[in-house]
XYZ file of C-alpha atoms in Angstrom:
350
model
C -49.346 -41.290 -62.675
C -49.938 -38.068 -64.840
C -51.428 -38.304 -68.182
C -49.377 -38.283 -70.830
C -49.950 -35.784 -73.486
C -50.191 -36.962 -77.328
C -48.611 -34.508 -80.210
C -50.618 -34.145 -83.219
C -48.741 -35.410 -86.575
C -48.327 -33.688 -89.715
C -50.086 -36.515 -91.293
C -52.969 -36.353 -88.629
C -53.373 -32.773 -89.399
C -53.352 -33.196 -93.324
C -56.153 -35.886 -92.766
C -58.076 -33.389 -90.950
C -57.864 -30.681 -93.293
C -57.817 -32.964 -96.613
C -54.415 -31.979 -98.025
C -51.322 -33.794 -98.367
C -48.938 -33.719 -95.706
C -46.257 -31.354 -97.657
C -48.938 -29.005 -97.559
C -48.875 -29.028 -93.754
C -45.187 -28.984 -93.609
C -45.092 -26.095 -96.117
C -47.682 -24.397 -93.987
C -46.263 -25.154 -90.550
C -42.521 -23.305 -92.007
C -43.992 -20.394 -93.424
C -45.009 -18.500 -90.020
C -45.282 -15.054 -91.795
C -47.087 -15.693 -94.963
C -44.731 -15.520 -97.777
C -44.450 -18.708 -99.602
C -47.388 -18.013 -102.395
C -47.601 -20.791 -103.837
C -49.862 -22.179 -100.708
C -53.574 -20.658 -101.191
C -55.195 -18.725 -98.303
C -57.644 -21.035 -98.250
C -55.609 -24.056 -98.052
C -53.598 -21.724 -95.652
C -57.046 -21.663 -93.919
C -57.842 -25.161 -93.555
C -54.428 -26.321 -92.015
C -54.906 -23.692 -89.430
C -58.254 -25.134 -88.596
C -57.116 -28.504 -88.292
C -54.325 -27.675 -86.037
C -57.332 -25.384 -84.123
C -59.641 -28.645 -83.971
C -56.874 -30.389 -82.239
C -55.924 -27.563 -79.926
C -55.803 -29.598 -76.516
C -53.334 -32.209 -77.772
C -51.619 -30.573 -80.711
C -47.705 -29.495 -80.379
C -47.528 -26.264 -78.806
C -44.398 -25.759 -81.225
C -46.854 -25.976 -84.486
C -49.750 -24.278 -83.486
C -46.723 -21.354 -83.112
C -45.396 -21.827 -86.204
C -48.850 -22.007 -87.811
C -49.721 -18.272 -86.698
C -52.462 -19.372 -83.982
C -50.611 -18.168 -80.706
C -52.552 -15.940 -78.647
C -49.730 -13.850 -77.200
C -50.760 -14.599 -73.745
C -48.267 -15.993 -71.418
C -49.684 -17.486 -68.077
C -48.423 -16.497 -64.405
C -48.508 -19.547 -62.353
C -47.593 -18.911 -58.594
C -47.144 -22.125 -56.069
C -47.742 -20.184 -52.787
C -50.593 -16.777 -52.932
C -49.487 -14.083 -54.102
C -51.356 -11.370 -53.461
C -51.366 -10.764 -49.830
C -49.417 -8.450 -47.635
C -47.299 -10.963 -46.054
C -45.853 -11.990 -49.947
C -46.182 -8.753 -51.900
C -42.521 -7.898 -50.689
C -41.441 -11.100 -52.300
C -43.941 -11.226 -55.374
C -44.572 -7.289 -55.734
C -41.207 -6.545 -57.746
C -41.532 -10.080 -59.894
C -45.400 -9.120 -60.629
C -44.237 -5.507 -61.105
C -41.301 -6.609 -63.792
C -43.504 -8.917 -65.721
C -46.245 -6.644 -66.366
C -43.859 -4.017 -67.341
C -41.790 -6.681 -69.734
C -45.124 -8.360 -71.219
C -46.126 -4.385 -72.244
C -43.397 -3.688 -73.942
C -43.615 -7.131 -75.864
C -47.491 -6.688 -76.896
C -48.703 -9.448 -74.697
C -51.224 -10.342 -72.115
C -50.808 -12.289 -69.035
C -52.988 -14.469 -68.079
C -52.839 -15.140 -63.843
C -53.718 -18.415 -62.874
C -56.018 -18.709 -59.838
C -58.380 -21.396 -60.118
C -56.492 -23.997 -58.279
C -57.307 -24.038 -54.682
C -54.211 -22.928 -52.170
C -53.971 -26.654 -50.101
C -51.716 -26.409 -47.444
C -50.064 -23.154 -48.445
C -49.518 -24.498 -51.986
C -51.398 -25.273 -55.236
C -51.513 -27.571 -57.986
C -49.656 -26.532 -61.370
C -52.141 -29.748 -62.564
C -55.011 -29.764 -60.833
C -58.288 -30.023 -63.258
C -59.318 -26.769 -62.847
C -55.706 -25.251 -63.962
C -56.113 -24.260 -67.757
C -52.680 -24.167 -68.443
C -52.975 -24.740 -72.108
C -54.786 -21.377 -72.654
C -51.467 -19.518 -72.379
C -48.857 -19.989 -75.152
C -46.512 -20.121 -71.818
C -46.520 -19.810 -68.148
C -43.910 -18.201 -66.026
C -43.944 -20.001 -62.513
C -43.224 -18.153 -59.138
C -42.704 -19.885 -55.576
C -40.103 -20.388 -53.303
C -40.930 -23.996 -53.503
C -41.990 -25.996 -56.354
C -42.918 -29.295 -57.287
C -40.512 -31.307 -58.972
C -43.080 -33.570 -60.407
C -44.286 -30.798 -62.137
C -41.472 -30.046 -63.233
C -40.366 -32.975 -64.878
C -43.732 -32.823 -66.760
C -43.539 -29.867 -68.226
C -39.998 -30.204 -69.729
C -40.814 -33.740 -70.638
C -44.506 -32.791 -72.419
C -41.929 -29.803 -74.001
C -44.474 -27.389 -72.962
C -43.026 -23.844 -72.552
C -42.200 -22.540 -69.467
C -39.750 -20.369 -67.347
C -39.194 -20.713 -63.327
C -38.386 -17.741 -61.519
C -35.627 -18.281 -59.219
C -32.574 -21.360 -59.442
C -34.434 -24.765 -59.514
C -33.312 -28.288 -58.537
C -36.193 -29.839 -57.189
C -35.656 -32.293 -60.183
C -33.092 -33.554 -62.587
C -34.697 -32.662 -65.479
C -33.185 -29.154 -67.199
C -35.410 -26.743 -66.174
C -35.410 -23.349 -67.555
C -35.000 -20.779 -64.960
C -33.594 -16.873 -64.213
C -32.879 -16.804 -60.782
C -30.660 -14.383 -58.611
C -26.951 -15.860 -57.811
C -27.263 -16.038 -54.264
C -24.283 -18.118 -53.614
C -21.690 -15.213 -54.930
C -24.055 -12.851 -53.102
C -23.730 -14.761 -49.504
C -19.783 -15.630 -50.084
C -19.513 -12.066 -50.519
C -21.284 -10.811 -47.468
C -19.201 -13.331 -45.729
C -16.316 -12.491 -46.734
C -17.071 -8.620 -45.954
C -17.981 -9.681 -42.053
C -14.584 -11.228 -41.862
C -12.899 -8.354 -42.916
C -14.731 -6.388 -40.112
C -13.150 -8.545 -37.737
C -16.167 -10.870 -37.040
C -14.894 -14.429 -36.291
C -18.231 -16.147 -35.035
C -21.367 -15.722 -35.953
C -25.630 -17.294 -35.716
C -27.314 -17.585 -38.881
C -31.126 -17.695 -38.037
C -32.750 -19.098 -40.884
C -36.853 -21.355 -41.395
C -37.108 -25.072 -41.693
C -37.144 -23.810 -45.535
C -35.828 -26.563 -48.197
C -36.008 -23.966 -51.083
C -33.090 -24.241 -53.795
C -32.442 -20.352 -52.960
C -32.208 -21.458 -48.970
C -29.637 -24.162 -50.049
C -26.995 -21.974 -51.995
C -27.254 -19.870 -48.880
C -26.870 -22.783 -46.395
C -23.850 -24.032 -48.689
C -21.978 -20.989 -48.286
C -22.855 -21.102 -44.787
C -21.212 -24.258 -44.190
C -18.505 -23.765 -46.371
C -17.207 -20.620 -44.207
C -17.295 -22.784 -40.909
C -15.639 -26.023 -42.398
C -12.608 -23.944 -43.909
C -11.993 -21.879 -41.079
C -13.761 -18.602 -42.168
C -16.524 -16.867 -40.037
C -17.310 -19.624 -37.889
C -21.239 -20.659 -37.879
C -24.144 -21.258 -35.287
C -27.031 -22.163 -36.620
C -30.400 -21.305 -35.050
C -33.605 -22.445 -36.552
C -36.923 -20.502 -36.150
C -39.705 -22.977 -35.724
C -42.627 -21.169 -36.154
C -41.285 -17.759 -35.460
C -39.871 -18.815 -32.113
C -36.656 -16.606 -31.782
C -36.204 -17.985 -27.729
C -32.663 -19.576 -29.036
C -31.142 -16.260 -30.426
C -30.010 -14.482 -27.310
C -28.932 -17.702 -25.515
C -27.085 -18.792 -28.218
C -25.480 -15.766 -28.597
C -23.993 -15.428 -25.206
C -23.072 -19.412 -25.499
C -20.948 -18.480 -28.656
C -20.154 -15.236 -28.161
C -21.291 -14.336 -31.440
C -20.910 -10.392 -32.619
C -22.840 -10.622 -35.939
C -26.234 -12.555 -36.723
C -26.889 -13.315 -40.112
C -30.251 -14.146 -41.316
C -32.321 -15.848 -43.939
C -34.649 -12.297 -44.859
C -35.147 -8.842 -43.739
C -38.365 -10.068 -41.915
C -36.509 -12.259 -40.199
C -34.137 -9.470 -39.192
C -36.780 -7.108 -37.959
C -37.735 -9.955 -35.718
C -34.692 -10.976 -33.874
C -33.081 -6.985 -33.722
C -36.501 -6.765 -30.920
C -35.662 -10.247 -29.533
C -31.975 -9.125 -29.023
C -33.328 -5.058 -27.852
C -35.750 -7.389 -25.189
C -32.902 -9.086 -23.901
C -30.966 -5.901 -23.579
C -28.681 -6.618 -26.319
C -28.723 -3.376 -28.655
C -28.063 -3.617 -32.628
C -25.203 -2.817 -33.538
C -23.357 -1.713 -30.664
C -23.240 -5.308 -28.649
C -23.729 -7.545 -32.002
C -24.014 -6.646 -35.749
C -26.695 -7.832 -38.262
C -27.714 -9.155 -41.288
C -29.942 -10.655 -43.663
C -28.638 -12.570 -46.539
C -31.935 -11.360 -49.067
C -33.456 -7.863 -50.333
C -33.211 -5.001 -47.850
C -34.201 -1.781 -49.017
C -36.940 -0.651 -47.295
C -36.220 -2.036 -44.237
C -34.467 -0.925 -41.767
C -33.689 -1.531 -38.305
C -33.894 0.763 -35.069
C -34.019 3.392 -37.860
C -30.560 1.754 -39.136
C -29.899 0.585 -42.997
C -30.256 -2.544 -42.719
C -27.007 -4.811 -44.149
C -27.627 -7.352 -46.823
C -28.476 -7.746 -50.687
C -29.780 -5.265 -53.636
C -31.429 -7.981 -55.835
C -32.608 -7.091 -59.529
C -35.960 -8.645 -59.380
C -37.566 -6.273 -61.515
C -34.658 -7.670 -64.083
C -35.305 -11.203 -63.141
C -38.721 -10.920 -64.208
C -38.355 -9.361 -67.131
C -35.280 -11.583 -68.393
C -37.556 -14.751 -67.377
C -40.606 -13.443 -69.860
C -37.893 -12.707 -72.498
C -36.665 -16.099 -72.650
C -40.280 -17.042 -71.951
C -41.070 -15.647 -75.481
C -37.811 -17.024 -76.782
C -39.154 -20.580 -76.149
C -42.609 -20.008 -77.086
C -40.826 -18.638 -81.089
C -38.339 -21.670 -81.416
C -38.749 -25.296 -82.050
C -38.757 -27.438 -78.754
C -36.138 -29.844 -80.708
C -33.982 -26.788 -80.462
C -34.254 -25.847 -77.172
C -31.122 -27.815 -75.640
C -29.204 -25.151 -77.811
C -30.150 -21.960 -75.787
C -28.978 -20.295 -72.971
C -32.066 -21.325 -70.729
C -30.697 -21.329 -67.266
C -29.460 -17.585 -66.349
C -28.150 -16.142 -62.923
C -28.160 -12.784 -62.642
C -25.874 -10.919 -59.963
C -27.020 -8.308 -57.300
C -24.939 -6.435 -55.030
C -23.774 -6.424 -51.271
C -25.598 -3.362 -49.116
C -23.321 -2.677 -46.441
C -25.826 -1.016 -44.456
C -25.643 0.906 -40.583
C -26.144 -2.662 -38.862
C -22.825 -4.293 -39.836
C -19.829 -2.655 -38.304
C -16.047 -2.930 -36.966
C -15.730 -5.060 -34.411
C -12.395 -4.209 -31.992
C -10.361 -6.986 -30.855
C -10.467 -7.079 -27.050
C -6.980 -6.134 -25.854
């Protein structure tokens, strides 16, 4: 079970620095200085009382006391810095340093906890978490236990990307992927595309899900009509054949990468993109491209997402946690559709 984590009171701290607790409470509301009828140097010791007490103390008062270090922490659940995920992390990394420059603070990336099984620990004893003021997290996956301990120890922190690995209200800026795949739907059917594959990973990712959901929801109510095709580990064998079973003109899939992959499956199997079956990917394209073809799918702000996730990072961080439930702290931002060269008419046989 994880430890809990103990606030510091007002009367705890006065002990500490020998004053009386109004003292602390005058100290604690008067963040830039003015109230002069506290001494600096009573101003002094209430600051290092609430410093003593720095592992357990309420983030919220060491704020209001002056004694945040204008670092916010970057925590990322899967690596980050390789050249397989620098087409998912690159923009987000790329935002928040260009957000925490313009805002005057540091950010502080958290390694130290050992990548197990393609993940690592938000908690694990070597994570100093409490050096930062706040942490941003990053991952396609998180841990809901972690989660659920971080809103419940009221420690401040922002999630990249739509969470709902728990119930607890998590404070996220995320991309609004449902509109985004409804849309792209809704674009194939006016095409003329009635059936379709959507070639997704054994992924279980909250961004996955809104796309699944609109997935399903086209096939149930009679919209483009569905095949799903899952690619364990890369194995694409199932496109082509399920292609011809269905008779499928478009392929949707879950990323560009993804994409890339099965346009050479189909081009192996003789099947050319897009003359003998449209595609694509329900995620970020530019850059890629296919048979020297725009690829069709999203434009996604992530550059914005990362910068509107610091902001409301910092926003946290300068208000009480008592008032948090009154902010705005779960945000969707909206891309666009990219209609690029791979996603074209289809004519009715006659």
């Amino acid at each position: 079970m994880s430890p809990k984590t103990r606030n510091v009171t007002q009367r705890e701290i006065a002990r500490i620095a020998g004053v009386s607790q109004t003292t602390v409470s005058m100290v604690l509301n008067d963040r830039d200085g003015s109230n002069v009828r506290i001494p600096a140097a009573t101003r002094e010791r209430v600051k290092q009382a609430i410093e003593q007490s720095t592992y357990v103390a309420d983030p919220a008062a060491r704020r209001l006391a002056g004694l945040d270090n204008q670092i916010m922490g970057v925590f990322t659940y899967e690596p980050a810095l390789s050249p397989e995920s620098m087409d998912f992390y690159g923009p987000l990394l790329n935002g928040l340093e260009r957000a925490a420059e313009q805002v005057g603070c540091d950010l502080l990336f958290f390694t130290s906890s050992p990548v197990e099984n393609g993940s690592r620990s938000l908690f694990h004893r070597k994570t100093r978490l409490r050096l930062a003021d706040g942490c941003i997290l990053l991952g396609q996956q998180m841990d809901g236990d972690d989660l659920k301990r971080l809103v419940d120890e009221r420690f401040p922190f922002v999630a990249v990307g739509r969470r709902d690995e728990t119930t607890a209200k998590v404070p996220y800026v995320g991309i609004d992927y449902v509109s985004l795949t409804a849309e792209l739907i809704e674009r194939a059917v006016g095409l003329g595309h009635t059936d379709a594959l959507y070639v997704h990973r054994n992924l279980h990712s909250p961004a996955a899900r809104d796309r699944m959901q609109q997935i399903q929801a086209s096939t149930a109510s009679g919209g483009l009509k569905f095949t799903l095709v899952v690619a364990e580990d890369g194995d694409l064998t199932g496109v082509t054949r399920a292609a011809e079973q269905t008779g499928a003109t478009a392929v949707f899939t879950e990323d560009a990468f993804l994409a890339e992959d099965v346009a050479l499956v189909l081009g192996n199997a003789g099947v050319e993109v897009p003359s003998a079956i449209s595609l694509t990917a329900l995620a970020e394209v530019r850059g890629h491209r296919v048979h020297g073809r725009a690829l069709s799918g999203f434009q996604t702000p992530r550059l914005q997402v990362a910068a509107e996730a610091l902001s409301l990072l910092q926003q946290l961080v300068t208000t009480r946690a008592e008032e948090w439930d009154s902010l705005d702290t779960q945000r969707l931002l909206q891309g666009k559709v990219e209609l690029g060269e791979t996603l074209v008419e289809r004519m009715s046989a006659t």
